[in-house]
Amino acid sequence: MSYSDSAKAHFAAELKSIRESGLFKEERFIESPQAARITVKYPWGAPSKEVINLCANNYLGLSSHPEVLDAARAALEVRGFGLSSVRFICGTQDIHHELEQKLTEFLGTEDTVLFPSCMEANVGLFEVMLDKDDAMIADRLVHASIVDGMRLCKAQLYNYKHSNMDHLEEKLQETQACRFRLIITDGVFSMDGDIAQLDKICDLADKYGAFVMVDDSHATGFMGRTGRGTHEHCGVVGRIDVITTTLGKALGGAAGGCVSGRAEIVEMCRQRARPYLFSNTVPPVVVAATLKVLNVISRSTDRRDKLEANTRYFREQMTRVGFDIREGIHPIVPVMLYNATLSQNVARDLYGEGIYVVGFFFPVVPQGQARIRVQISADHEREDLDKAVSAFAKVGQKYNILGKKKDEIIATYGT
Amino acid sequence: MAVHERVKDFFRNELVELQNADLFKEERMICSAQAADILVKYPSGAQPRTVINFCANNYLGLSSHPALIEAAQKGLQERGYGMSSVRFICGTQDIHKELEQKVSEFLGMEDTILYSSCFDANGGVFEALLGEEDALISDELNHASIIDGIRLCKAERHRFKHQDMKDLEHHLKLTQDRRFRLIVTDGAFSMDGVVARLDEISDLAETYDAILMVDDSHATGFIGKTGRGTHEYFDVMDRVDIITTTFGKALGGASGGCVSGSKVFIDILRQRSRPYLFSNTMSPVVVAATIKAIQLLQESTHLRDKLERNATYFRTQIKAAGFEIKEGFHPIVPIMLHDAKLVQDMARELYNEGIYVIGFFYPVVPRGTARIRVQLSAAHEFEHIDRAIAAFTKVGKKLGILPEHPHVSKQER
């Protein structure tokens, strides 16, 4: 080995400090397909047990849906496993175009281009659209992949306070001299499950001649009456210039993402976006399965309706037993515990009760805002949710946090 | 004018400029699985026709290999379609760990971490390991994903001239006061099909106490006696600290990539690497098939041996036909035509002859070095190669690249 012992020692010390500050991330090994109930081995070497999964982005329960699996199987036979190419060399099948058209229809946009992931879509997008004469005006809490995309773009960067429309307007006034201004927001923010005020954002964009980009990864497929996303929920379909979203959450959950929006911007991504030009095409099996997913959710709103009903039920029950949850309507339900150690203890005890959830704490959420992030799925039955609520109640009682307000929990456990 | 119209106008003009400059990329639609013979609809709306594919990274012919399809089907059946999660929440199956162990074993490294793509692996590796006290020393022709990863990292940036060991040493000397130095190079460079001189680079890394990282995307599975990669070819398997590579080329070609190396690096990446923490886990179907791909390569060198024979045969025949190629032994064979318009004409004419290749020109390669990049596969038979040579010869004559009577001119020489 050529690198010095000091390098090794340095990284070993870093790891030790991550562990000591209680921030070390451990992985749990799942032995079954993704579903409402999964078989997990945790810690590694422990006997496997069945638990109810309350932390997947499997919002519509399509990750192992029989019709989706059938479509995937058929595609493997007819279209093969891999394409071993980027799109523009020999990695475009007719089904890639078909999926792009279907996504365009579903999202109500002009055109769509696929990326290997939404992370790569966000990383590649801004550099293609904007230059140093332009401004990016982003909500402070946008997803990490957007942050990385903005870091790779030469345009001037402005942040506005989370969902604060007055502050956004201030930034729009400050940037009047720029050639183009792009307002950038998540449709739904993944840590709080709160929804961007797209109606107001679009009004401001119109007033100041800016355009709007929304990452709808935690919304596509189920937000809005027919599940088109946050733009449908907020009544602004057709007014969003660029939507990025993922095929890796509600829409089957394997991989893939896209940029969808104004035709010219989408075409520029095909010509210039670096992750599009320099990373593999989406494999045929994912393309075919996603086509099936769109078919399933376009012919009926049953799944998103069930998800909505499940979410309402779980939120009501958790409030009833005395948990402090962030208000809202999204299947992301943050159960607030404020203290990092407490969130890890509660998650561990819940696992003991057969409920799989994960504690989130700094730096993923701000200091003093530790929580359990529950995610509801259309795959959950009432019975699963009832079992989860009683497990939460039992563990909540153990830590004496039921019916306690924020200040009381912090008084006991600190931040 | 409303902003949308302004934006639309602006980008419409940009697109027209690209078209006028012959830089517009058109996609050809494939209606079959990836293979030596594929069914293509081009231009859009034309009747599909069967052509021989000479431009895939399907080096080992595994992209639609029956054993991989079977493993993928089994993966779907037993592990489902998607995980809808990042790794550390609920996106780790036991087979992810199994694949990580298999890759470590195959590459001869301590540990491995999977990413959605090698693009993401390269995008996330530098920032997680290096800070502003450190220096990155990178070959000027490294892949775009390495460049983007470097752009996201705070370490001091140095570029050395392509494959120039003196210049590399110069930059190692310049950066002696840095806490850590990391040398990064592609194992095989995708436009030229040449391999990095890893023997000399590892000597320099040792002399100057630098970390050595290699992106072996165009080598894993087939370069080296048993296909482990460029580090095997140069007999430096224990002297490379970090390897990034892809499962999206020789190893099945669907998606996924990884960083493989000393355990301590991999442990840090699991805690800090942004594309690992913020992008989906690899889907079970890809994990299952990739495990099978590695198993096949460990059982037999048959496929990489066949690829080597095909590459040698094509290189010999195309030279004999009178074409100028970049010398080497890699299945990437650049056929040098030097002129951007000529390569596009050549690629189009070859398509009409049933041979699917692409012309590469500025800005993908330097001005004046336009080329057709041929890529051989173990899926090709000599018959495919013979047909390609005949087509190249025919079109070469038609476009005036080859003399009308090559045998005569050869004798005269």
mmCIF file of C-alpha atoms in Angstrom, chain A residues 1-4 6-8 10-12 14-15 18 23-34 44 53 55-58 63-64 68-69 72-73 76-85 87-94 97 110 117 119-120 127-129 143-144 147-148 151-152 179-180 206 209-211 241 248-249 252-254 262-265 267-268 270-272 274-281 283 285-286 289-290 356 358 360 373, chain B residues 3-4 6-8 10-12 14-15 18 23-34 53 55-58 63-64 68-69 72-73 76-85 87-94 97 110 117 119-120 127 129 143-144 147-148 151-152 179-180 205-206 209-212 238-241 248-249 252-255 262 264-265 267-268 270-272 274-281 283 285-286 289 356 358 360 373:
data_model
loop_
_atom_site.group_PDB
_atom_site.id
_atom_site.type_symbol
_atom_site.label_atom_id
_atom_site.label_comp_id
_atom_site.label_asym_id
_atom_site.label_seq_id
_atom_site.Cartn_x
_atom_site.Cartn_y
_atom_site.Cartn_z
ATOM 1 C CA MET A 1 0.000 0.000 0.000
ATOM 2 C CA SER A 2 1.333 3.319 -0.977
ATOM 3 C CA TYR A 3 -0.627 5.633 1.227
ATOM 4 C CA SER A 4 0.897 6.435 4.545
ATOM 5 C CA SER A 6 -1.013 8.543 8.850
ATOM 6 C CA ALA A 7 -3.806 8.580 6.261
ATOM 7 C CA LYS A 8 -5.187 5.344 7.617
ATOM 8 C CA HIS A 10 -6.599 9.809 10.250
ATOM 9 C CA PHE A 11 -9.645 8.087 8.782
ATOM 10 C CA ALA A 12 -9.827 5.570 11.628
ATOM 11 C CA GLU A 14 -12.711 10.157 12.090
ATOM 12 C CA LEU A 15 -14.765 6.981 12.233
ATOM 13 C CA ILE A 18 -18.557 9.625 14.332
ATOM 14 C CA LEU A 23 -23.940 9.650 14.523
ATOM 15 C CA PHE A 24 -22.761 6.341 13.062
ATOM 16 C CA LYS A 25 -25.153 4.880 10.499
ATOM 17 C CA GLU A 26 -25.679 1.130 10.697
ATOM 18 C CA GLU A 27 -27.353 -0.870 7.989
ATOM 19 C CA ARG A 28 -30.009 -3.493 8.645
ATOM 20 C CA PHE A 29 -30.119 -6.486 6.346
ATOM 21 C CA ILE A 30 -33.418 -7.306 4.686
ATOM 22 C CA GLU A 31 -33.948 -10.826 3.391
ATOM 23 C CA SER A 32 -37.296 -10.360 1.665
ATOM 24 C CA PRO A 33 -38.724 -8.147 -1.056
ATOM 25 C CA GLN A 34 -39.748 -4.620 -0.033
ATOM 26 C CA TRP A 44 -25.935 -8.751 11.414
ATOM 27 C CA ASN A 53 -41.839 -1.558 7.606
ATOM 28 C CA CYS A 55 -39.693 3.739 6.688
ATOM 29 C CA ALA A 56 -39.738 2.935 2.954
ATOM 30 C CA ASN A 57 -40.569 5.331 0.138
ATOM 31 C CA ASN A 58 -42.813 2.548 -1.126
ATOM 32 C CA SER A 63 -42.175 -2.045 -5.199
ATOM 33 C CA SER A 64 -43.108 -5.724 -5.372
ATOM 34 C CA VAL A 68 -44.985 -4.727 -11.971
ATOM 35 C CA LEU A 69 -42.985 -7.918 -11.429
ATOM 36 C CA ALA A 72 -40.148 -6.694 -15.372
ATOM 37 C CA ARG A 73 -39.916 -10.430 -16.075
ATOM 38 C CA LEU A 76 -35.857 -9.280 -19.201
ATOM 39 C CA GLU A 77 -36.795 -11.946 -21.726
ATOM 40 C CA VAL A 78 -37.470 -9.622 -24.658
ATOM 41 C CA ARG A 79 -35.196 -6.618 -23.991
ATOM 42 C CA GLY A 80 -32.366 -8.250 -22.098
ATOM 43 C CA PHE A 81 -30.683 -7.269 -18.870
ATOM 44 C CA GLY A 82 -28.345 -4.383 -19.626
ATOM 45 C CA LEU A 83 -27.673 -2.054 -22.546
ATOM 46 C CA SER A 84 -24.021 -1.390 -21.665
ATOM 47 C CA SER A 85 -24.179 2.068 -23.162
ATOM 48 C CA ARG A 87 -28.275 6.843 -24.338
ATOM 49 C CA PHE A 88 -26.795 8.511 -27.412
ATOM 50 C CA ILE A 89 -24.419 5.739 -28.459
ATOM 51 C CA CYS A 90 -26.466 2.543 -28.395
ATOM 52 C CA GLY A 91 -28.510 2.784 -25.199
ATOM 53 C CA THR A 92 -31.896 3.972 -26.468
ATOM 54 C CA GLN A 93 -34.625 1.423 -26.968
ATOM 55 C CA ASP A 94 -38.069 2.284 -28.313
ATOM 56 C CA HIS A 97 -39.099 6.897 -25.772
ATOM 57 C CA GLU A 110 -44.166 19.189 -22.766
ATOM 58 C CA SER A 117 -31.511 8.552 -10.947
ATOM 59 C CA MET A 119 -29.873 12.517 -8.018
ATOM 60 C CA GLU A 120 -28.202 12.603 -11.440
ATOM 61 C CA GLU A 127 -25.417 23.619 -15.281
ATOM 62 C CA VAL A 128 -27.284 23.017 -18.534
ATOM 63 C CA MET A 129 -29.870 25.744 -17.950
ATOM 64 C CA HIS A 143 -32.616 18.016 -1.152
ATOM 65 C CA ALA A 144 -28.861 17.291 -1.113
ATOM 66 C CA VAL A 147 -27.498 21.366 -3.526
ATOM 67 C CA ASP A 148 -24.830 19.403 -5.418
ATOM 68 C CA ARG A 151 -22.625 23.690 -6.574
ATOM 69 C CA LEU A 152 -21.742 22.561 -10.114
ATOM 70 C CA ARG A 179 -30.796 37.402 -17.229
ATOM 71 C CA PHE A 180 -32.789 34.407 -15.954
ATOM 72 C CA ASP A 206 -45.064 35.410 -12.920
ATOM 73 C CA GLY A 209 -40.525 37.036 -14.623
ATOM 74 C CA ALA A 210 -38.744 34.099 -13.007
ATOM 75 C CA PHE A 211 -39.196 30.459 -13.813
ATOM 76 C CA ASP A 241 -41.259 25.011 -16.044
ATOM 77 C CA GLY A 248 -37.123 5.062 -7.250
ATOM 78 C CA LYS A 249 -39.835 5.805 -4.701
ATOM 79 C CA GLY A 252 -41.800 1.050 -8.293
ATOM 80 C CA GLY A 253 -38.698 2.011 -6.388
ATOM 81 C CA ALA A 254 -35.935 0.307 -8.371
ATOM 82 C CA ARG A 262 -40.488 22.866 -21.283
ATOM 83 C CA ALA A 263 -39.505 21.049 -24.464
ATOM 84 C CA GLU A 264 -36.409 23.176 -25.149
ATOM 85 C CA ILE A 265 -34.984 22.698 -21.669
ATOM 86 C CA GLU A 267 -33.795 18.838 -25.288
ATOM 87 C CA MET A 268 -30.857 20.848 -23.906
ATOM 88 C CA ARG A 270 -30.255 15.529 -23.934
ATOM 89 C CA GLN A 271 -27.517 17.516 -25.625
ATOM 90 C CA ARG A 272 -25.538 18.741 -22.631
ATOM 91 C CA ARG A 274 -23.260 15.512 -18.084
ATOM 92 C CA PRO A 275 -24.879 12.632 -16.162
ATOM 93 C CA TYR A 276 -27.068 11.990 -19.220
ATOM 94 C CA LEU A 277 -24.123 11.948 -21.607
ATOM 95 C CA PHE A 278 -21.664 10.165 -19.346
ATOM 96 C CA SER A 279 -23.684 7.648 -17.333
ATOM 97 C CA ASN A 280 -25.588 4.514 -18.358
ATOM 98 C CA THR A 281 -29.066 4.494 -19.810
ATOM 99 C CA PRO A 283 -31.974 -0.571 -17.933
ATOM 100 C CA VAL A 285 -36.295 -3.911 -16.957
ATOM 101 C CA VAL A 286 -36.773 -0.631 -15.082
ATOM 102 C CA ALA A 289 -41.760 -1.917 -15.073
ATOM 103 C CA THR A 290 -42.238 1.838 -14.796
ATOM 104 C CA TYR A 356 -39.107 -0.981 11.694
ATOM 105 C CA VAL A 358 -35.327 4.898 11.873
ATOM 106 C CA PHE A 360 -33.298 11.011 12.265
ATOM 107 C CA ARG A 373 -39.824 9.635 10.449
ATOM 108 C CA VAL B 3 -40.289 34.584 -19.197
ATOM 109 C CA HIS B 4 -41.335 31.195 -20.527
ATOM 110 C CA ARG B 6 -37.900 34.192 -23.390
ATOM 111 C CA VAL B 7 -36.440 30.978 -22.014
ATOM 112 C CA LYS B 8 -37.885 28.926 -24.834
ATOM 113 C CA PHE B 10 -33.074 31.279 -25.807
ATOM 114 C CA PHE B 11 -32.784 27.502 -25.741
ATOM 115 C CA ARG B 12 -34.339 27.129 -29.189
ATOM 116 C CA GLU B 14 -28.909 27.205 -28.671
ATOM 117 C CA LEU B 15 -30.330 24.040 -30.207
ATOM 118 C CA LEU B 18 -25.802 22.905 -32.147
ATOM 119 C CA LEU B 23 -22.906 18.843 -32.862
ATOM 120 C CA PHE B 24 -26.518 17.780 -32.341
ATOM 121 C CA LYS B 25 -26.773 14.293 -30.885
ATOM 122 C CA GLU B 26 -29.436 12.070 -32.385
ATOM 123 C CA GLU B 27 -30.523 8.881 -30.713
ATOM 124 C CA ARG B 28 -31.034 5.668 -32.632
ATOM 125 C CA MET B 29 -33.849 3.497 -31.371
ATOM 126 C CA ILE B 30 -33.056 -0.123 -30.664
ATOM 127 C CA CYS B 31 -35.962 -2.566 -30.747
ATOM 128 C CA SER B 32 -34.127 -5.640 -29.435
ATOM 129 C CA ALA B 33 -31.959 -6.701 -26.518
ATOM 130 C CA GLN B 34 -28.303 -5.621 -26.521
ATOM 131 C CA ASN B 53 -23.301 -3.508 -33.066
ATOM 132 C CA CYS B 55 -20.267 0.514 -30.218
ATOM 133 C CA ALA B 56 -21.547 -1.061 -26.984
ATOM 134 C CA ASN B 57 -19.583 -1.480 -23.763
ATOM 135 C CA ASN B 58 -20.895 -5.033 -23.834
ATOM 136 C CA SER B 63 -25.729 -7.880 -21.305
ATOM 137 C CA SER B 64 -28.254 -10.479 -22.415
ATOM 138 C CA LEU B 68 -27.607 -13.406 -16.165
ATOM 139 C CA ILE B 69 -31.213 -13.243 -17.322
ATOM 140 C CA ALA B 72 -32.157 -11.570 -12.732
ATOM 141 C CA GLN B 73 -35.453 -13.481 -12.940
ATOM 142 C CA LEU B 76 -37.046 -10.476 -9.090
ATOM 143 C CA GLN B 77 -38.880 -13.519 -7.773
ATOM 144 C CA GLU B 78 -37.106 -13.721 -4.425
ATOM 145 C CA ARG B 79 -36.193 -10.107 -3.716
ATOM 146 C CA GLY B 80 -38.812 -8.070 -5.525
ATOM 147 C CA TYR B 81 -38.445 -5.221 -7.971
ATOM 148 C CA GLY B 82 -37.523 -2.039 -6.082
ATOM 149 C CA MET B 83 -36.397 -1.219 -2.557
ATOM 150 C CA SER B 84 -37.751 2.366 -2.558
ATOM 151 C CA SER B 85 -35.053 3.411 -0.121
ATOM 152 C CA ARG B 87 -29.099 1.939 1.773
ATOM 153 C CA PHE B 88 -29.063 3.031 5.419
ATOM 154 C CA ILE B 89 -32.806 3.364 5.946
ATOM 155 C CA CYS B 90 -34.346 0.180 4.537
ATOM 156 C CA GLY B 91 -32.491 -0.431 1.287
ATOM 157 C CA THR B 92 -29.914 -3.034 2.259
ATOM 158 C CA GLN B 93 -30.619 -6.664 1.503
ATOM 159 C CA ASP B 94 -28.286 -9.510 2.410
ATOM 160 C CA LYS B 97 -23.569 -7.351 1.240
ATOM 161 C CA GLU B 110 -10.405 -5.171 1.429
ATOM 162 C CA SER B 117 -23.684 4.130 -10.880
ATOM 163 C CA PHE B 119 -20.849 8.229 -12.127
ATOM 164 C CA ASP B 120 -22.181 8.550 -8.573
ATOM 165 C CA GLU B 127 -15.389 15.053 -1.168
ATOM 166 C CA LEU B 129 -12.202 11.607 1.783
ATOM 167 C CA HIS B 143 -13.623 10.689 -17.372
ATOM 168 C CA ALA B 144 -16.219 13.469 -16.931
ATOM 169 C CA ILE B 147 -13.948 15.782 -13.152
ATOM 170 C CA ASP B 148 -17.351 16.472 -11.578
ATOM 171 C CA ARG B 151 -15.249 19.943 -8.778
ATOM 172 C CA LEU B 152 -17.290 19.008 -5.698
ATOM 173 C CA ARG B 179 -1.673 16.536 4.251
ATOM 174 C CA PHE B 180 -2.710 13.841 1.765
ATOM 175 C CA ALA B 205 2.779 7.056 -5.531
ATOM 176 C CA GLU B 206 5.054 5.081 -3.230
ATOM 177 C CA ASP B 209 3.555 8.739 -0.347
ATOM 178 C CA ALA B 210 0.394 9.474 -2.278
ATOM 179 C CA ILE B 211 -2.912 7.588 -2.373
ATOM 180 C CA LEU B 212 -3.597 5.970 -5.766
ATOM 181 C CA ASP B 238 -1.689 -4.787 -3.999
ATOM 182 C CA ARG B 239 -0.495 -1.289 -4.839
ATOM 183 C CA VAL B 240 -3.716 0.483 -5.868
ATOM 184 C CA ASP B 241 -5.546 1.982 -2.873
ATOM 185 C CA GLY B 248 -22.928 -0.966 -16.393
ATOM 186 C CA LYS B 249 -20.411 -2.138 -18.991
ATOM 187 C CA GLY B 252 -23.912 -7.111 -17.385
ATOM 188 C CA GLY B 253 -24.439 -3.512 -18.366
ATOM 189 C CA ALA B 254 -27.663 -2.619 -16.565
ATOM 190 C CA SER B 255 -26.525 -0.165 -13.892
ATOM 191 C CA SER B 262 -8.999 -0.231 2.055
ATOM 192 C CA VAL B 264 -11.168 2.432 6.385
ATOM 193 C CA PHE B 265 -11.917 4.392 3.182
ATOM 194 C CA ASP B 267 -16.247 2.856 6.102
ATOM 195 C CA ILE B 268 -15.891 6.624 5.726
ATOM 196 C CA ARG B 270 -20.685 4.738 4.011
ATOM 197 C CA GLN B 271 -20.983 7.501 6.600
ATOM 198 C CA ARG B 272 -20.377 10.527 4.405
ATOM 199 C CA ARG B 274 -23.500 12.062 -0.572
ATOM 200 C CA PRO B 275 -24.679 9.954 -3.557
ATOM 201 C CA TYR B 276 -24.580 6.908 -1.244
ATOM 202 C CA LEU B 277 -26.631 8.613 1.459
ATOM 203 C CA PHE B 278 -29.034 10.474 -0.798
ATOM 204 C CA SER B 279 -29.714 8.227 -3.784
ATOM 205 C CA ASN B 280 -31.483 4.875 -4.099
ATOM 206 C CA THR B 281 -29.870 1.564 -3.292
ATOM 207 C CA SER B 283 -32.165 -2.661 -7.203
ATOM 208 C CA VAL B 285 -32.515 -7.531 -9.827
ATOM 209 C CA VAL B 286 -29.257 -5.796 -10.746
ATOM 210 C CA ALA B 289 -27.429 -10.581 -11.880
ATOM 211 C CA TYR B 356 -23.487 0.231 -36.286
ATOM 212 C CA ILE B 358 -20.538 6.160 -34.041
ATOM 213 C CA PHE B 360 -16.531 10.898 -32.249
ATOM 214 C CA ARG B 373 -14.572 4.216 -32.063
#
